[in-house]
XYZ file of C-alpha atoms in Angstrom:
659
model
C 36.691 -5.429 13.714
C 36.021 -2.386 11.806
C 38.392 -0.145 14.135
C 40.885 -2.852 13.801
C 40.896 -2.034 9.867
C 41.039 1.456 10.168
C 43.855 1.108 12.418
C 45.844 -1.125 9.827
C 45.065 1.041 7.167
C 46.127 4.421 8.608
C 49.468 2.272 9.774
C 49.966 1.603 5.978
C 49.046 4.800 4.496
C 51.157 6.327 7.175
C 54.632 4.518 5.507
C 56.224 7.101 2.788
C 58.528 4.247 1.506
C 59.655 0.742 2.897
C 61.900 0.593 5.546
C 64.105 -2.339 6.658
C 61.687 -4.959 8.914
C 62.899 -5.048 12.209
C 64.138 -8.234 13.960
C 61.559 -10.090 16.121
C 63.787 -9.204 19.309
C 63.744 -5.806 18.368
C 59.743 -5.840 18.413
C 59.556 -7.785 21.831
C 61.857 -5.442 23.342
C 59.587 -2.171 23.150
C 59.971 -0.472 26.561
C 56.884 -1.781 28.687
C 56.194 1.897 29.486
C 55.907 2.893 25.799
C 52.435 3.198 24.288
C 51.634 0.937 21.502
C 51.063 2.841 18.295
C 49.387 1.580 15.053
C 52.973 1.611 13.517
C 54.000 -1.586 15.830
C 50.809 -3.330 15.038
C 51.745 -2.720 11.393
C 55.345 -4.119 11.823
C 54.281 -6.723 13.701
C 52.045 -8.360 11.289
C 54.262 -7.495 8.313
C 57.034 -9.337 10.199
C 54.925 -12.682 11.048
C 53.291 -12.948 7.897
C 56.940 -12.758 5.909
C 58.921 -14.356 8.452
C 57.861 -18.041 6.153
C 59.274 -16.246 3.044
C 62.702 -16.088 1.821
C 64.614 -13.079 2.547
C 65.356 -11.015 -0.469
C 65.531 -6.900 -1.412
C 62.266 -7.753 -3.283
C 60.429 -9.502 -0.499
C 61.267 -7.653 2.301
C 58.312 -5.805 2.286
C 54.686 -7.538 2.579
C 52.626 -6.960 -0.864
C 49.022 -5.446 0.262
C 47.379 -8.558 -0.748
C 49.061 -10.556 1.421
C 48.972 -8.036 4.217
C 45.188 -7.768 3.819
C 45.062 -11.782 4.174
C 46.597 -12.170 7.009
C 44.716 -9.283 8.444
C 41.670 -10.873 7.506
C 42.707 -14.421 9.391
C 43.486 -12.154 12.285
C 39.642 -10.732 12.251
C 38.561 -13.821 12.065
C 40.305 -15.138 14.967
C 38.850 -12.304 16.610
C 35.310 -13.250 15.765
C 35.526 -16.684 16.486
C 36.596 -15.931 19.897
C 33.622 -13.356 20.312
C 31.107 -15.779 18.525
C 32.084 -18.518 21.245
C 31.864 -16.447 24.128
C 28.196 -15.132 23.319
C 27.121 -18.971 22.219
C 28.316 -20.090 25.417
C 25.815 -20.984 28.040
C 25.032 -18.817 30.454
C 23.199 -19.364 33.828
C 19.520 -18.921 33.851
C 19.765 -15.467 35.990
C 22.621 -13.986 33.436
C 19.819 -11.892 31.726
C 21.948 -8.685 31.048
C 24.958 -9.901 29.489
C 24.413 -7.140 26.696
C 24.688 -4.369 29.367
C 27.853 -5.511 30.638
C 29.850 -6.883 27.616
C 32.573 -9.918 28.695
C 31.355 -10.500 31.965
C 28.333 -12.218 34.007
C 25.117 -9.805 34.725
C 22.956 -12.295 36.976
C 19.687 -10.324 38.078
C 20.193 -8.603 41.551
C 18.123 -10.398 43.982
C 15.728 -7.492 44.949
C 15.051 -7.391 41.182
C 11.549 -8.066 39.983
C 10.529 -9.408 37.256
C 6.640 -8.654 36.017
C 5.368 -9.980 32.971
C 1.987 -9.743 31.441
C -0.013 -13.035 30.534
C 0.917 -13.067 26.926
C 4.645 -12.464 27.618
C 4.405 -9.272 25.213
C 5.024 -6.903 27.807
C 7.944 -7.025 30.485
C 9.278 -4.580 33.242
C 11.796 -5.314 35.664
C 11.661 -3.281 39.462
C 13.102 -2.918 42.359
C 9.801 -1.190 43.658
C 7.298 -3.779 43.906
C 5.119 -3.343 46.958
C 2.484 -5.492 48.212
C 0.447 -4.073 51.396
C -1.551 -6.121 53.443
C -3.817 -3.512 54.945
C -5.563 -0.435 53.520
C -3.492 1.781 56.409
C -0.258 -0.282 54.766
C -1.304 1.059 51.557
C -1.714 4.511 52.707
C 1.343 5.087 54.127
C 3.112 3.610 51.165
C 1.141 5.915 48.817
C 1.784 8.978 51.198
C 5.514 8.124 51.227
C 5.796 7.624 47.271
C 3.985 10.906 46.672
C 6.543 12.582 49.106
C 9.618 10.861 47.291
C 8.121 11.263 43.916
C 8.501 7.421 43.588
C 6.517 5.883 41.048
C 4.316 3.191 42.309
C 1.955 2.217 39.252
C -1.403 0.432 40.204
C -0.652 -3.644 38.768
C -3.399 -6.206 39.218
C -2.988 -9.734 37.932
C -0.867 -9.064 34.860
C -3.614 -10.133 32.686
C -4.194 -7.062 30.125
C -2.319 -7.864 26.581
C -0.831 -4.455 26.470
C 0.866 -4.413 29.856
C -1.357 -0.997 31.109
C -0.237 -1.824 34.626
C 3.263 -2.062 34.363
C 6.050 0.807 35.108
C 9.858 0.072 35.214
C 10.234 2.818 38.038
C 7.908 0.812 40.656
C 4.562 -0.741 40.978
C 1.851 -1.524 43.875
C -0.149 -4.695 43.615
C -3.060 -5.663 46.019
C -2.945 -9.593 46.044
C -2.448 -9.629 49.446
C -5.532 -7.164 50.203
C -8.065 -9.795 49.056
C -10.641 -10.412 51.823
C -14.438 -10.266 51.304
C -15.501 -8.153 53.813
C -19.102 -7.683 53.847
C -22.319 -9.717 52.408
C -25.616 -7.804 52.046
C -27.901 -10.920 51.235
C -31.138 -8.299 51.346
C -29.592 -5.892 48.536
C -27.483 -8.805 47.055
C -24.391 -6.485 47.250
C -20.784 -7.221 48.356
C -17.995 -5.280 49.740
C -14.296 -6.800 48.917
C -11.037 -5.393 49.042
C -9.501 -4.699 45.273
C -7.226 -7.401 45.384
C -9.728 -10.300 45.562
C -9.866 -12.086 42.271
C -13.093 -13.123 40.413
C -13.078 -16.501 40.675
C -12.048 -15.983 44.495
C -15.117 -13.894 44.982
C -17.740 -15.957 43.466
C -16.469 -18.996 45.519
C -16.728 -17.015 48.231
C -20.381 -15.454 47.875
C -21.978 -18.661 46.377
C -22.960 -19.675 49.830
C -24.851 -16.753 50.025
C -26.685 -17.464 46.835
C -25.005 -14.623 44.785
C -22.701 -14.372 41.881
C -21.662 -11.420 39.799
C -23.839 -10.029 36.978
C -21.669 -10.662 34.114
C -18.228 -12.493 33.517
C -15.388 -11.367 31.266
C -13.409 -14.891 29.549
C -11.345 -15.762 32.226
C -11.689 -15.256 36.289
C -8.278 -14.538 37.446
C -8.348 -10.650 37.255
C -8.221 -8.617 40.226
C -11.614 -6.573 41.004
C -9.309 -3.424 41.454
C -8.143 -3.735 37.735
C -10.929 -5.278 35.817
C -13.317 -2.428 36.637
C -10.393 0.360 35.535
C -10.261 -0.786 32.198
C -13.607 -1.307 31.160
C -13.786 -5.118 31.121
C -16.994 -6.816 29.657
C -18.743 -10.025 29.613
C -21.763 -10.223 26.659
C -25.767 -9.677 26.623
C -27.276 -6.257 25.145
C -29.030 -6.108 29.072
C -25.978 -6.462 30.473
C -23.410 -3.047 31.232
C -19.487 -3.848 31.349
C -18.013 -4.883 34.961
C -17.630 -1.418 35.679
C -21.024 -0.514 36.164
C -21.657 -3.036 38.499
C -19.566 -1.297 41.155
C -22.094 1.402 43.454
C -19.384 2.389 45.726
C -15.727 2.712 46.247
C -12.606 3.514 47.810
C -9.605 5.514 46.324
C -6.316 5.935 48.005
C -4.927 8.867 46.541
C -1.314 10.880 46.621
C -2.729 14.100 47.219
C -5.705 13.798 48.990
C -5.399 10.852 50.910
C -8.407 8.183 50.949
C -11.579 9.234 49.544
C -14.964 7.326 49.354
C -17.000 7.453 46.315
C -20.494 6.843 45.429
C -23.400 7.385 43.213
C -24.545 9.624 45.951
C -21.194 10.941 47.067
C -18.990 13.035 44.699
C -21.065 11.395 41.471
C -19.117 12.961 39.031
C -15.396 11.716 40.217
C -17.218 8.252 41.398
C -17.990 7.966 37.475
C -14.805 8.832 36.344
C -12.913 6.814 38.730
C -14.686 3.683 38.321
C -12.820 3.311 34.816
C -9.717 5.311 35.724
C -7.210 3.640 34.163
C -5.277 3.454 37.545
C -4.172 6.959 37.037
C -6.666 8.762 39.540
C -5.875 6.614 42.773
C -5.169 3.205 43.560
C -8.475 1.489 44.306
C -8.854 -0.162 47.522
C -12.112 -1.272 48.178
C -15.368 -1.575 45.962
C -18.869 -1.982 46.857
C -20.487 -4.784 43.847
C -24.212 -5.091 43.073
C -24.876 -8.451 42.530
C -27.638 -10.915 41.172
C -28.948 -14.290 42.299
C -26.965 -17.339 41.556
C -28.645 -19.303 39.109
C -27.893 -22.113 36.703
C -27.441 -21.734 32.913
C -28.523 -23.293 29.882
C -25.833 -23.110 27.013
C -26.362 -23.824 23.334
C -23.836 -23.829 20.981
C -24.377 -24.458 17.009
C -22.907 -23.574 13.940
C -24.739 -20.757 11.689
C -23.416 -18.995 8.770
C -23.771 -15.776 7.627
C -27.090 -15.632 5.618
C -28.532 -17.146 9.046
C -26.806 -14.564 11.206
C -28.381 -11.349 9.503
C -31.917 -13.347 9.233
C -31.851 -13.892 13.111
C -29.600 -11.448 14.510
C -31.786 -9.183 15.907
C -33.988 -12.061 17.573
C -31.214 -13.897 19.006
C -29.707 -10.264 20.784
C -33.277 -9.257 22.013
C -34.294 -13.137 23.185
C -30.911 -14.100 24.997
C -29.473 -13.410 27.770
C -26.153 -13.873 26.749
C -25.261 -14.256 23.342
C -21.337 -14.210 21.116
C -20.604 -15.396 17.610
C -17.156 -16.833 16.730
C -16.483 -16.150 13.176
C -13.798 -18.299 11.274
C -11.581 -16.421 8.915
C -11.311 -17.827 5.299
C -14.918 -19.682 5.837
C -18.630 -19.583 6.094
C -18.933 -20.842 9.734
C -20.026 -18.769 12.504
C -20.300 -20.675 15.580
C -23.109 -19.174 17.805
C -23.349 -19.508 21.958
C -26.534 -18.572 23.425
C -27.076 -18.855 27.521
C -29.856 -18.176 29.690
C -31.835 -19.301 32.820
C -32.573 -22.911 32.756
C -36.169 -23.573 31.101
C -38.573 -25.610 32.936
C -38.856 -28.133 30.347
C -35.294 -28.999 29.353
C -34.455 -29.711 25.088
C -34.085 -33.085 23.991
C -30.797 -33.466 22.484
C -28.585 -36.187 21.937
C -24.885 -35.285 20.491
C -24.381 -36.880 17.473
C -20.507 -37.014 17.983
C -18.366 -37.584 21.051
C -15.565 -35.298 22.326
C -12.963 -37.783 20.702
C -14.807 -37.683 17.045
C -14.876 -33.659 17.430
C -11.289 -33.473 17.764
C -10.384 -36.237 14.861
C -9.897 -33.776 11.716
C -7.842 -31.526 14.068
C -5.803 -34.459 15.161
C -5.640 -35.743 11.836
C -4.372 -32.566 10.496
C -2.017 -32.543 13.171
C -0.373 -35.687 12.221
C -0.244 -34.662 8.878
C 1.298 -31.459 9.674
C 4.385 -33.048 11.517
C 5.077 -35.387 8.607
C 4.823 -32.228 5.824
C 7.032 -29.993 7.717
C 9.466 -32.892 8.750
C 9.355 -32.255 12.622
C 11.644 -34.799 14.654
C 10.965 -36.061 17.731
C 14.088 -35.532 19.631
C 13.314 -38.361 22.669
C 12.614 -42.219 23.270
C 9.051 -41.592 22.776
C 7.840 -44.804 20.500
C 4.983 -43.668 17.876
C 2.869 -45.158 20.382
C 3.362 -42.827 23.320
C 3.621 -40.107 20.431
C -0.304 -41.090 19.458
C -1.298 -40.927 23.384
C 0.254 -37.547 23.914
C -1.609 -36.338 20.771
C -4.833 -38.088 22.275
C -4.574 -36.093 25.491
C -4.250 -32.595 23.973
C -7.422 -30.507 24.241
C -8.767 -28.428 21.147
C -6.739 -25.016 21.823
C -3.509 -26.768 22.590
C -3.925 -28.937 19.269
C -4.551 -25.237 17.451
C -1.299 -23.968 18.945
C 0.801 -26.744 17.924
C -0.411 -26.579 14.792
C 0.118 -23.120 14.094
C 3.386 -23.379 15.920
C 4.729 -25.162 12.561
C 3.771 -22.394 10.350
C 2.146 -19.245 11.790
C 2.264 -16.948 9.367
C 2.028 -18.876 6.020
C -2.139 -18.174 4.946
C -2.487 -21.805 3.554
C -1.736 -23.807 6.519
C -3.608 -20.961 8.465
C -6.599 -21.254 6.522
C -6.402 -25.536 6.721
C -6.405 -25.043 10.879
C -9.409 -22.858 10.193
C -11.010 -25.512 8.215
C -10.068 -28.083 11.013
C -11.423 -25.871 13.287
C -14.834 -25.183 11.725
C -15.038 -29.291 11.111
C -14.247 -29.571 15.716
C -17.306 -26.594 15.952
C -20.003 -28.597 13.807
C -19.124 -31.949 15.773
C -19.215 -30.017 19.242
C -23.078 -28.406 18.548
C -25.177 -29.137 21.525
C -26.458 -28.020 25.101
C -24.320 -27.812 28.586
C -25.762 -27.121 31.989
C -23.706 -25.424 34.517
C -23.590 -22.401 36.949
C -22.894 -18.904 35.421
C -18.835 -18.276 36.399
C -18.299 -21.946 34.705
C -20.445 -21.382 31.740
C -19.896 -17.934 30.462
C -15.764 -18.622 30.715
C -14.030 -19.122 27.080
C -10.744 -21.102 26.635
C -8.657 -18.393 24.987
C -5.785 -20.543 24.132
C -2.060 -19.888 24.704
C -0.272 -16.762 24.725
C -1.563 -14.189 21.963
C -1.558 -10.693 20.704
C -5.239 -9.346 20.855
C -6.942 -6.115 19.437
C -10.486 -5.457 20.588
C -12.855 -2.788 19.581
C -16.123 -1.211 20.627
C -18.438 0.526 18.701
C -22.306 1.408 18.867
C -24.748 -0.688 17.519
C -28.044 0.904 17.611
C -30.726 0.514 20.845
C -32.191 -2.633 22.579
C -35.319 -1.627 20.491
C -33.729 -0.966 17.423
C -30.181 -2.627 17.135
C -28.623 -0.719 13.576
C -27.288 -3.855 11.812
C -23.446 -2.230 11.736
C -22.359 -4.833 14.148
C -22.521 -7.349 11.285
C -21.527 -4.792 8.290
C -18.389 -4.467 10.452
C -17.416 -7.917 10.447
C -18.269 -8.248 6.605
C -16.122 -5.475 6.277
C -13.129 -6.857 8.323
C -13.591 -10.718 6.369
C -13.282 -9.044 3.327
C -10.273 -7.325 4.307
C -8.432 -10.400 5.546
C -9.133 -11.913 2.091
C -7.947 -9.007 0.130
C -5.131 -8.592 1.980
C -4.517 -12.316 2.493
C -3.830 -12.194 6.341
C -2.781 -15.283 8.120
C -5.697 -14.645 10.610
C -6.315 -17.459 12.846
C -9.591 -18.221 14.531
C -11.645 -17.083 16.031
C -12.941 -13.466 15.635
C -15.073 -13.143 18.758
C -17.856 -10.756 19.277
C -19.788 -9.630 22.207
C -22.168 -7.262 23.015
C -23.314 -4.858 26.037
C -25.524 -2.129 26.930
C -23.500 1.136 27.785
C -21.873 2.265 30.789
C -21.990 5.562 32.562
C -18.487 5.525 33.309
C -17.447 8.432 30.412
C -13.884 6.682 30.217
C -15.480 3.556 29.061
C -15.739 2.261 25.573
C -19.092 1.588 25.911
C -20.333 5.304 27.845
C -23.202 6.899 26.733
C -25.546 9.218 28.232
C -28.605 6.905 26.598
C -30.020 4.145 28.520
C -31.044 1.999 25.768
C -28.103 2.147 23.633
C -25.972 -1.495 23.134
C -22.470 -1.802 22.019
C -20.801 -4.031 20.141
C -16.886 -5.581 21.043
C -15.004 -7.340 18.258
C -11.761 -9.089 18.789
C -9.052 -10.246 16.584
C -5.991 -12.568 17.351
C -2.752 -13.745 16.686
C -1.352 -16.577 18.503
C 2.309 -16.716 20.001
C 2.540 -20.475 19.947
C 5.903 -20.572 20.148
C 9.025 -19.350 22.442
C 11.476 -18.721 19.250
C 12.149 -14.868 19.689
C 12.627 -14.876 15.761
C 9.318 -16.227 15.134
C 7.407 -14.085 17.653
C 8.783 -10.948 16.312
C 7.745 -12.218 12.759
C 4.386 -13.071 14.375
C 3.942 -9.689 16.202
C 4.982 -7.748 13.079
C 2.328 -9.587 11.250
C -0.073 -8.919 13.702
C 0.184 -5.030 13.955
C -0.224 -4.902 10.281
C -3.463 -6.855 10.679
C -4.533 -4.227 13.246
C -3.114 -1.423 11.317
C -5.310 -2.454 8.160
C -8.340 -2.893 10.302
C -7.826 0.573 11.747
C -7.331 2.375 8.563
C -10.344 0.723 6.488
C -12.935 0.131 9.667
C -12.261 2.086 12.879
C -13.653 5.539 11.681
C -16.377 4.392 9.700
C -17.646 2.434 12.618
C -16.601 4.911 15.360
C -14.722 1.908 17.045
C -12.149 2.497 19.945
C -9.893 0.188 21.122
C -10.456 -1.927 24.818
C -8.357 0.046 27.161
C -6.297 -3.039 28.207
C -5.467 -3.820 24.419
C -4.629 -0.634 22.954
C -0.889 -0.500 22.034
C 0.900 2.819 22.173
C 2.631 3.916 18.613
C 6.232 4.649 17.986
C 5.598 6.913 15.155
C 5.031 10.555 16.139
C 2.258 11.358 13.691
C 0.462 7.981 14.799
C 0.616 8.846 18.291
C -0.977 12.350 17.962
C -3.490 10.716 15.502
C -4.572 8.259 18.617
C -4.661 11.411 20.744
C -6.731 13.552 18.714
C -9.293 10.323 18.052
C -8.964 9.816 21.912
C -10.342 13.583 22.605
C -13.212 13.018 19.855
C -14.584 10.192 21.814
C -13.468 10.542 26.112
C -13.784 13.651 28.467
C -9.805 13.844 28.480
C -9.613 17.343 29.952
C -11.790 16.196 33.093
C -9.563 12.710 33.449
C -6.346 15.197 33.350
C -7.948 17.556 35.700
C -8.622 15.000 38.056
C -5.207 13.391 37.563
C -3.579 16.737 38.279
C -5.498 17.229 41.337
C -5.321 13.669 42.728
C -1.669 12.882 41.632
C -0.207 15.818 41.123
C 3.339 14.295 41.083
C 2.553 11.816 38.603
C 3.123 8.575 40.768
C 0.735 6.581 39.514
C 1.408 6.877 36.199
C 3.419 5.328 33.359
C 4.480 5.932 30.044
C 1.308 4.611 28.374
C -0.860 7.003 30.258
C 1.518 10.260 29.362
C 1.387 9.295 25.933
C -2.465 8.845 25.288
C -2.846 11.718 27.721
C -0.657 14.362 27.688
C -1.604 17.573 29.502
C -1.656 20.750 27.270
C -2.372 23.866 29.001
C -4.120 26.801 27.003
C -3.282 30.501 27.733
C -6.658 30.572 29.618
C -5.291 28.498 32.223
C -2.285 30.094 33.243
C -1.929 33.267 35.397
C -2.394 36.764 34.125
C 1.554 37.199 34.252
C 1.635 34.520 31.370
C -1.044 36.040 28.853
C 1.084 36.382 25.547
C 3.644 33.989 26.447
C 5.219 31.396 24.084
C 5.636 27.973 24.793
C 8.745 25.477 24.273
C 8.719 21.916 23.816
C 10.237 20.775 27.462
C 8.258 18.039 29.404
C 8.055 18.241 33.197
C 6.621 20.346 36.003
C 7.268 24.109 36.160
C 6.947 26.371 39.108
C 5.949 29.519 38.094
C 6.018 32.962 40.282
C 3.285 34.961 38.989
C 2.980 38.272 40.896
C 0.567 38.480 43.598
C -0.354 35.034 43.815
C 2.962 33.504 44.790
C 4.520 30.153 43.481
C 1.835 28.176 41.486
C 2.896 24.773 40.008
C 1.505 23.602 36.665
C 1.581 20.054 34.919
C 2.791 21.063 31.672
C 3.143 17.216 29.799
C 4.277 18.998 26.473
C 4.914 22.661 27.104
C 7.155 25.170 29.520
C 5.783 28.196 29.366
C 7.725 31.240 29.343
C 6.891 35.072 30.097
C 8.760 37.990 29.939
C 11.056 36.527 27.335
C 12.605 34.589 30.496
C 11.312 30.603 31.647
C 10.292 31.223 35.049
C 10.577 28.331 37.735
C 12.619 25.038 37.840
C 11.600 21.814 36.380
C 11.160 18.794 39.309
């Protein structure tokens, strides 16, 4: 449109004085081989526009005002055509219409779309490998390394930040999901890394075994859940990576290597929580425990009571977690322990329907308030039946979808949730894999941090201080924060890349997660929620993280686009984790970076000091140019260095070729 205006203006300005208008016949007889020019367009528009006026010497030329009017009509016509085209319904596979204007662009048949569970991260790739055996996996990794083809390990895609995604290519072990060996005496199980948690638990329950701890959901692949430092809750129970006692790692440079506490322990501990960057975990041996039933006790407390009983509850309960409801004083306490000899006598005061009464009532009122119209043939009775069939988390999602960023509306939803939990107090008996799960609700943004909270014998109470600071921040900044804020605990991990890593066996760590739901598929609304969530996360980072030495869960960390923010995160990670040792292992095991992706490259850039380079490079200077480079060092031959941020030069020239 703007180009057309510029052409018209240049055409008008090129006229020094008015000239007689050519007839329409003259305009239509322009030779076909003659190139169109702006003057022809200008004269054509003037001719068409002035044809309706009475010919005279005074009206032989079109006034500027009329010219702009009819040119506006012309542009409007073009705009309507474009709008019609882009609003026309495309087939489901025509997802690339922006990339190819005025054409349908259906997805190629060999293109795989991989999306994480929350729909917040998605990539499309033509390389999506699914080996069925370790030998096939080894062959794939070897060939990819020779071709320098990316094959990032990706599990079930449950990580909120999409840490396993790579557009250039991925490898998934879903078809390598066998339970290979169960040792009842030692309480160990050897499995292929693609087996899912629930699948594994079901397979070994007949042997009387189960896992020590569980995350909130059961769909993760074992290889993925250990690589990002996932965890359950319980101050005497470590994160899940600590349950791994040996493993097989298929590496690009050194093939398949076996690691354990006895065999290469340094690399073993590093690779247990290796973020998929050191090799593809193909097999693991897990230390299990005897399967047992648990008694779960759920009750509602408040901040004052929590402070009074916190140390006692941490020490006396095998599993414990707190669910805080923002803008209320309500804290939901969930405690789980082995079945006692004498079961407590408890009769629920409310049924499930009665517990949901406040939430359902708020939903009905909100539908009327927001004027939601059901475009269907449903009767009021059928609508009521549908509402009564919704679970609590489904009702919460629907409520938040009505006005997710309205603080007052979110507060009403939170208060209704608090009432639901007050009426849901009671006991529940079940096997650990059934009890320790948690219905997280629908799609969501999550940020979870981990920080030290003292020792088993002497908790620091900083975990509760953090929550008080967080709740104050939410109120002061008027953040539309939904419930819950979930707080859990674990003991330390010996994996140096774990957020709960420590050399002190008695150390405990608190994990705190904040959340914003994505209860709608409307792109604009999801974008607004995303922006508000990152503001929420940024405020917690700015006000609390450094004070409490808090670091994000690897499956929930997001890489900022701002260079200064990225540099700050890189510096923070270096303070907490052995980044140099991790990068050294990456160089040795994956020299061509085929297992890497943008997240790893940005969080852990590999920088070389002069001391790490050959003697001929001493005194050199660096230029920013990310790549691999082969340097010719006199006497040593060609040596290849990984330089993520720098290409070193010496003798005034850059030696070598980037790959």
